PDB file of C-alpha atoms in Angstrom:
ATOM      1  CA  UNK V 900     156.120  84.918  79.978  1.00 38.00           C
ATOM      2  CA  UNK V 901     155.945  88.699  80.075  1.00 40.00           C
ATOM      3  CA  UNK V 902     154.495  90.339  83.375  1.00 38.00           C
ATOM      4  CA  UNK V 903     151.787  92.749  83.865  1.00 39.00           C
ATOM      5  CA  UNK V 904     153.021  96.078  83.771  1.00 39.00           C
ATOM      6  CA  UNK V 905     152.827  97.630  87.442  1.00 37.00           C
ATOM      7  CA  UNK V 906     152.446 101.144  86.043  1.00 38.00           C
ATOM      8  CA  UNK V 907     149.157 100.138  84.533  1.00 39.00           C
ATOM      9  CA  UNK V 908     145.792 100.416  86.680  1.00 37.00           C
ATOM     10  CA  UNK V 909     144.653  96.387  85.715  1.00 38.00           C
ATOM     11  CA  UNK V 910     148.513  94.759  86.515  1.00 40.00           C
ATOM     12  CA  UNK V 911     148.516  91.961  88.809  1.00 41.00           C
ATOM     13  CA  UNK V 912     149.955  92.842  92.327  1.00 41.00           C
ATOM     14  CA  UNK V 913     150.327  89.403  93.457  1.00 42.00           C
ATOM     15  CA  UNK V 914     151.024  89.240  96.995  1.00 41.00           C
ATOM     16  CA  UNK V 915     151.484  85.726  98.098  1.00 39.00           C
ATOM     17  CA  UNK V 916     149.349  85.655 101.373  1.00 43.00           C
ATOM     18  CA  UNK V 917     146.345  86.556  99.093  1.00 49.00           C
ATOM     19  CA  UNK V 918     144.289  83.666  97.265  1.00 48.00           C
ATOM     20  CA  UNK V 919     144.209  84.053  93.281  1.00 52.00           C
ATOM     21  CA  UNK V 920     148.148  86.312  93.450  1.00 71.00           C
ATOM     22  CA  UNK V 921     148.964  83.389  91.521  1.00 83.00           C
ATOM     23  CA  UNK V 922     146.892  84.733  88.696  1.00 90.00           C
ATOM     24  CA  UNK V 923     147.805  88.009  86.327  1.00 89.00           C
ATOM     25  CA  UNK V 924     145.647  89.762  84.742  1.00 86.00           C
ATOM     26  CA  UNK V 925     146.284  87.815  81.147  1.00 85.00           C
ATOM     27  CA  UNK V 926     145.211  85.044  83.224  1.00 88.00           C
ATOM     28  CA  UNK V 927     142.509  86.329  84.113  1.00 89.00           C
ATOM     29  CA  UNK V 928     141.114  88.174  81.171  1.00 86.00           C
ATOM     30  CA  UNK V 929     142.070  84.258  79.401  1.00 85.00           C
ATOM     31  CA  UNK V 930     139.608  83.167  82.191  1.00 88.00           C
ATOM     32  CA  UNK V 931     136.767  85.520  80.993  1.00 87.00           C
ATOM     33  CA  UNK V 932     137.067  84.534  77.291  1.00 83.00           C
ATOM     34  CA  UNK V 933     137.275  81.076  78.262  1.00 82.00           C
ATOM     35  CA  UNK V 934     140.895  80.632  76.567  1.00 82.00           C
ATOM     36  CA  UNK V 935     142.829  78.935  79.165  1.00 85.00           C
ATOM     37  CA  UNK V 936     143.340  74.833  79.421  1.00 85.00           C
ATOM     38  CA  UNK V 937     140.184  73.397  81.273  1.00 84.00           C
ATOM     39  CA  UNK V 938     142.964  72.575  84.627  1.00 88.00           C
ATOM     40  CA  UNK V 939     144.087  76.075  85.151  1.00 91.00           C
ATOM     41  CA  UNK V 940     139.943  77.556  84.194  1.00 90.00           C
ATOM     42  CA  UNK V 941     139.490  75.057  87.328  1.00 91.00           C
ATOM     43  CA  UNK V 942     142.156  76.404  89.707  1.00 93.00           C
ATOM     44  CA  UNK V 943     141.166  80.142  88.928  1.00 92.00           C
ATOM     45  CA  UNK V 944     137.067  78.788  89.426  1.00 91.00           C
ATOM     46  CA  UNK V 945     138.542  77.181  93.157  1.00 91.00           C
ATOM     47  CA  UNK V 946     140.507  80.418  93.840  1.00 91.00           C
ATOM     48  CA  UNK V 947     137.485  82.133  93.240  1.00 89.00           C
ATOM     49  CA  UNK V 948     135.496  79.956  95.429  1.00 88.00           C
ATOM     50  CA  UNK V 949     138.012  80.275  98.187  1.00 86.00           C
ATOM     51  CA  UNK V 950     137.751  84.041  97.848  1.00 80.00           C
ATOM     52  CA  UNK V 951     133.801  84.365  98.448  1.00 73.00           C
ATOM     53  CA  UNK V 952     134.138  82.110 101.190  1.00 64.00           C
ATOM     54  CA  UNK V 953     136.384  83.796 103.117  1.00 62.00           C
ATOM     55  CA  UNK V 954     134.783  86.855 102.569  1.00 61.00           C
ATOM     56  CA  UNK V 955     137.769  88.468 100.568  1.00 58.00           C
ATOM     57  CA  UNK V 956     137.086  90.265  97.637  1.00 69.00           C
ATOM     58  CA  UNK V 957     141.059  90.139  96.482  1.00 84.00           C
ATOM     59  CA  UNK V 958     140.684  88.221  93.714  1.00 88.00           C
ATOM     60  CA  UNK V 959     137.193  88.767  92.528  1.00 86.00           C
ATOM     61  CA  UNK V 960     137.871  92.547  92.561  1.00 86.00           C
ATOM     62  CA  UNK V 961     140.600  91.849  89.961  1.00 88.00           C
ATOM     63  CA  UNK V 962     138.133  89.692  87.711  1.00 88.00           C
ATOM     64  CA  UNK V 963     136.253  92.887  87.702  1.00 86.00           C
ATOM     65  CA  UNK V 964     138.419  94.934  87.230  1.00 86.00           C
ATOM     66  CA  UNK V 965     139.936  92.886  84.304  1.00 85.00           C
ATOM     67  CA  UNK V 966     136.738  92.270  82.897  1.00 84.00           C
ATOM     68  CA  UNK V 967     136.217  95.992  82.930  1.00 81.00           C
ATOM     69  CA  UNK V 968     139.289  97.075  81.462  1.00 76.00           C
ATOM     70  CA  UNK V 969     138.928  94.422  78.557  1.00 65.00           C
ATOM     71  CA  UNK V 970     138.935  96.879  75.962  1.00 60.00           C
ATOM     72  CA  UNK V 971     142.123  99.669  77.140  1.00 62.00           C
ATOM     73  CA  UNK V 972     145.447  98.891  75.825  1.00 63.00           C
ATOM     74  CA  UNK V 973     144.474  95.672  74.027  1.00 67.00           C
ATOM     75  CA  UNK V 974     147.794  94.206  72.440  1.00 72.00           C
ATOM     76  CA  UNK V 975     148.443  93.002  69.544  1.00 78.00           C
ATOM     77  CA  UNK V 976     148.677  89.792  70.820  1.00 73.00           C
ATOM     78  CA  UNK V 977     145.538  89.874  72.638  1.00 70.00           C
ATOM     79  CA  UNK V 978     143.525  90.812  69.472  1.00 74.00           C
ATOM     80  CA  UNK V 979     145.146  87.607  68.265  1.00 78.00           C
ATOM     81  CA  UNK V 980     144.402  85.206  70.800  1.00 73.00           C
ATOM     82  CA  UNK V 981     140.422  86.935  70.803  1.00 74.00           C
ATOM     83  CA  UNK V 982     139.867  86.687  67.094  1.00 80.00           C
ATOM     84  CA  UNK V 983     141.695  83.039  67.715  1.00 83.00           C
ATOM     85  CA  UNK V 984     143.916  83.305  64.830  1.00 86.00           C
ATOM     86  CA  UNK V 985     146.271  80.249  65.487  1.00 89.00           C
ATOM     87  CA  UNK V 986     143.415  78.063  65.789  1.00 92.00           C
ATOM     88  CA  UNK V 987     143.386  75.246  62.893  1.00 94.00           C
ATOM     89  CA  UNK V 988     140.459  75.845  60.655  1.00 94.00           C
ATOM     90  CA  UNK V 989     137.567  73.069  61.378  1.00 93.00           C
ATOM     91  CA  UNK V 990     138.590  71.972  57.773  1.00 93.00           C
ATOM     92  CA  UNK V 991     141.978  71.355  59.071  1.00 95.00           C
ATOM     93  CA  UNK V 992     140.953  68.973  62.349  1.00 95.00           C
ATOM     94  CA  UNK V 993     138.934  67.245  59.816  1.00 92.00           C
ATOM     95  CA  UNK V 994     141.775  66.581  57.587  1.00 92.00           C
ATOM     96  CA  UNK V 995     143.935  65.552  60.411  1.00 94.00           C
ATOM     97  CA  UNK V 996     140.677  62.871  61.353  1.00 91.00           C
ATOM     98  CA  UNK V 997     141.497  61.358  58.270  1.00 88.00           C
ATOM     99  CA  UNK V 998     145.269  61.699  58.079  1.00 89.00           C
ATOM    100  CA  UNK V 999     145.640  64.076  55.410  1.00 89.00           C
ATOM    101  CA  UNK V1000     147.195  66.293  56.876  1.00 92.00           C
ATOM    102  CA  UNK V1001     150.928  67.563  55.694  1.00 94.00           C
ATOM    103  CA  UNK V1002     153.596  66.539  58.643  1.00 95.00           C
ATOM    104  CA  UNK V1003     153.917  69.761  59.908  1.00 96.00           C
ATOM    105  CA  UNK V1004     150.705  71.552  59.811  1.00 95.00           C
ATOM    106  CA  UNK V1005     149.402  67.874  61.779  1.00 95.00           C
ATOM    107  CA  UNK V1006     152.499  68.245  64.471  1.00 96.00           C
ATOM    108  CA  UNK V1007     150.884  72.157  64.740  1.00 95.00           C
ATOM    109  CA  UNK V1008     147.373  70.829  65.234  1.00 95.00           C
ATOM    110  CA  UNK V1009     148.036  68.513  67.334  1.00 95.00           C
ATOM    111  CA  UNK V1010     150.516  70.934  69.283  1.00 94.00           C
ATOM    112  CA  UNK V1011     147.938  73.616  69.698  1.00 93.00           C
ATOM    113  CA  UNK V1012     145.142  71.129  71.001  1.00 92.00           C
ATOM    114  CA  UNK V1013     147.261  69.391  73.469  1.00 91.00           C
ATOM    115  CA  UNK V1014     149.934  71.394  74.774  1.00 87.00           C
ATOM    116  CA  UNK V1015     148.359  74.408  74.066  1.00 85.00           C
ATOM    117  CA  UNK V1016     144.964  73.654  75.609  1.00 85.00           C
ATOM    118  CA  UNK V1017     142.658  75.207  73.387  1.00 87.00           C
ATOM    119  CA  UNK V1018     139.596  74.263  74.266  1.00 86.00           C
ATOM    120  CA  UNK V1019     137.781  75.647  70.990  1.00 89.00           C
ATOM    121  CA  UNK V1020     139.896  73.643  69.249  1.00 92.00           C
ATOM    122  CA  UNK V1021     139.503  70.493  71.191  1.00 92.00           C
ATOM    123  CA  UNK V1022     135.566  71.048  71.307  1.00 92.00           C
ATOM    124  CA  UNK V1023     135.636  70.995  67.302  1.00 93.00           C
ATOM    125  CA  UNK V1024     137.819  67.915  67.250  1.00 94.00           C
ATOM    126  CA  UNK V1025     135.513  66.000  69.752  1.00 94.00           C
ATOM    127  CA  UNK V1026     132.434  67.252  67.532  1.00 93.00           C
ATOM    128  CA  UNK V1027     134.126  65.887  64.322  1.00 93.00           C
ATOM    129  CA  UNK V1028     135.279  62.647  66.005  1.00 91.00           C
ATOM    130  CA  UNK V1029     131.317  61.928  67.230  1.00 91.00           C
ATOM    131  CA  UNK V1030     130.090  62.761  64.059  1.00 88.00           C
ATOM    132  CA  UNK V1031     132.110  60.835  62.189  1.00 84.00           C
ATOM    133  CA  UNK V1032     131.937  57.610  64.559  1.00 84.00           C
ATOM    134  CA  UNK V1033     128.051  58.085  64.033  1.00 84.00           C
ATOM    135  CA  UNK V1034     128.331  57.397  60.936  1.00 78.00           C
ATOM    136  CA  UNK V1035     131.591  55.281  59.825  1.00 70.00           C
ATOM    137  CA  UNK V1036     130.666  54.643  56.566  1.00 74.00           C
ATOM    138  CA  UNK V1037     130.823  58.359  55.450  1.00 68.00           C
ATOM    139  CA  UNK V1038     134.550  58.821  57.172  1.00 63.00           C
ATOM    140  CA  UNK V1039     135.461  55.704  55.210  1.00 70.00           C
ATOM    141  CA  UNK V1040     134.304  57.020  52.133  1.00 71.00           C
ATOM    142  CA  UNK V1041     136.107  60.450  52.353  1.00 67.00           C
ATOM    143  CA  UNK V1042     139.180  58.898  53.469  1.00 69.00           C
ATOM    144  CA  UNK V1043     139.202  56.625  50.218  1.00 72.00           C
ATOM    145  CA  UNK V1044     138.764  59.407  48.072  1.00 69.00           C
ATOM    146  CA  UNK V1045     141.395  61.381  49.706  1.00 66.00           C
ATOM    147  CA  UNK V1046     143.885  59.096  49.317  1.00 68.00           C
ATOM    148  CA  UNK V1047     143.207  58.210  45.877  1.00 69.00           C
ATOM    149  CA  UNK V1048     143.493  61.792  45.028  1.00 64.00           C
ATOM    150  CA  UNK V1049     146.487  62.543  47.403  1.00 59.00           C
ATOM    151  CA  UNK V1050     148.645  61.432  44.809  1.00 55.00           C
ATOM    152  CA  UNK V1051     147.025  63.895  42.031  1.00 57.00           C
ATOM    153  CA  UNK V1052     147.050  66.501  44.148  1.00 58.00           C
ATOM    154  CA  UNK V1053     150.819  66.247  45.096  1.00 54.00           C
ATOM    155  CA  UNK V1054     151.650  67.321  41.751  1.00 49.00           C
ATOM    156  CA  UNK V1055     149.732  70.617  41.199  1.00 47.00           C
ATOM    157  CA  UNK V1056     151.645  72.718  43.033  1.00 45.00           C
ATOM    158  CA  UNK V1057     154.693  72.013  40.796  1.00 42.00           C
TER     159      UNK V1057
END
């Protein structure tokens, strides 16, 4: 993972003795956008509470600086993450539930949710699972329609 530029006014200056020094400015920016896995967000929240209870202003001050400079010098990668361009579509997540994705797309979607820890996609998938569980007949019908037409769709591209 690239380290923040030490010349940047918003880069992390980790000091192993200070609370929250394990967090980069990228971590804090992702925390503000709610783009971290739950465990990592919880670590930052605990460090923020510890920082507050110890009377320190280190991590809270850094978080405020990151929030204030959120629009300065945004990289293509940052814009890509903010726009969630790597997230599977809701249609793809629905197809994942039906077992209707090609193997490569399915592997990517599962990696994105399980390994990357995308909370937005995990929430979308949970919402789709809940909707399917409330009305299993609809899910079964969709699956049957997909299975009956899958062979016809496979030859359409050739």
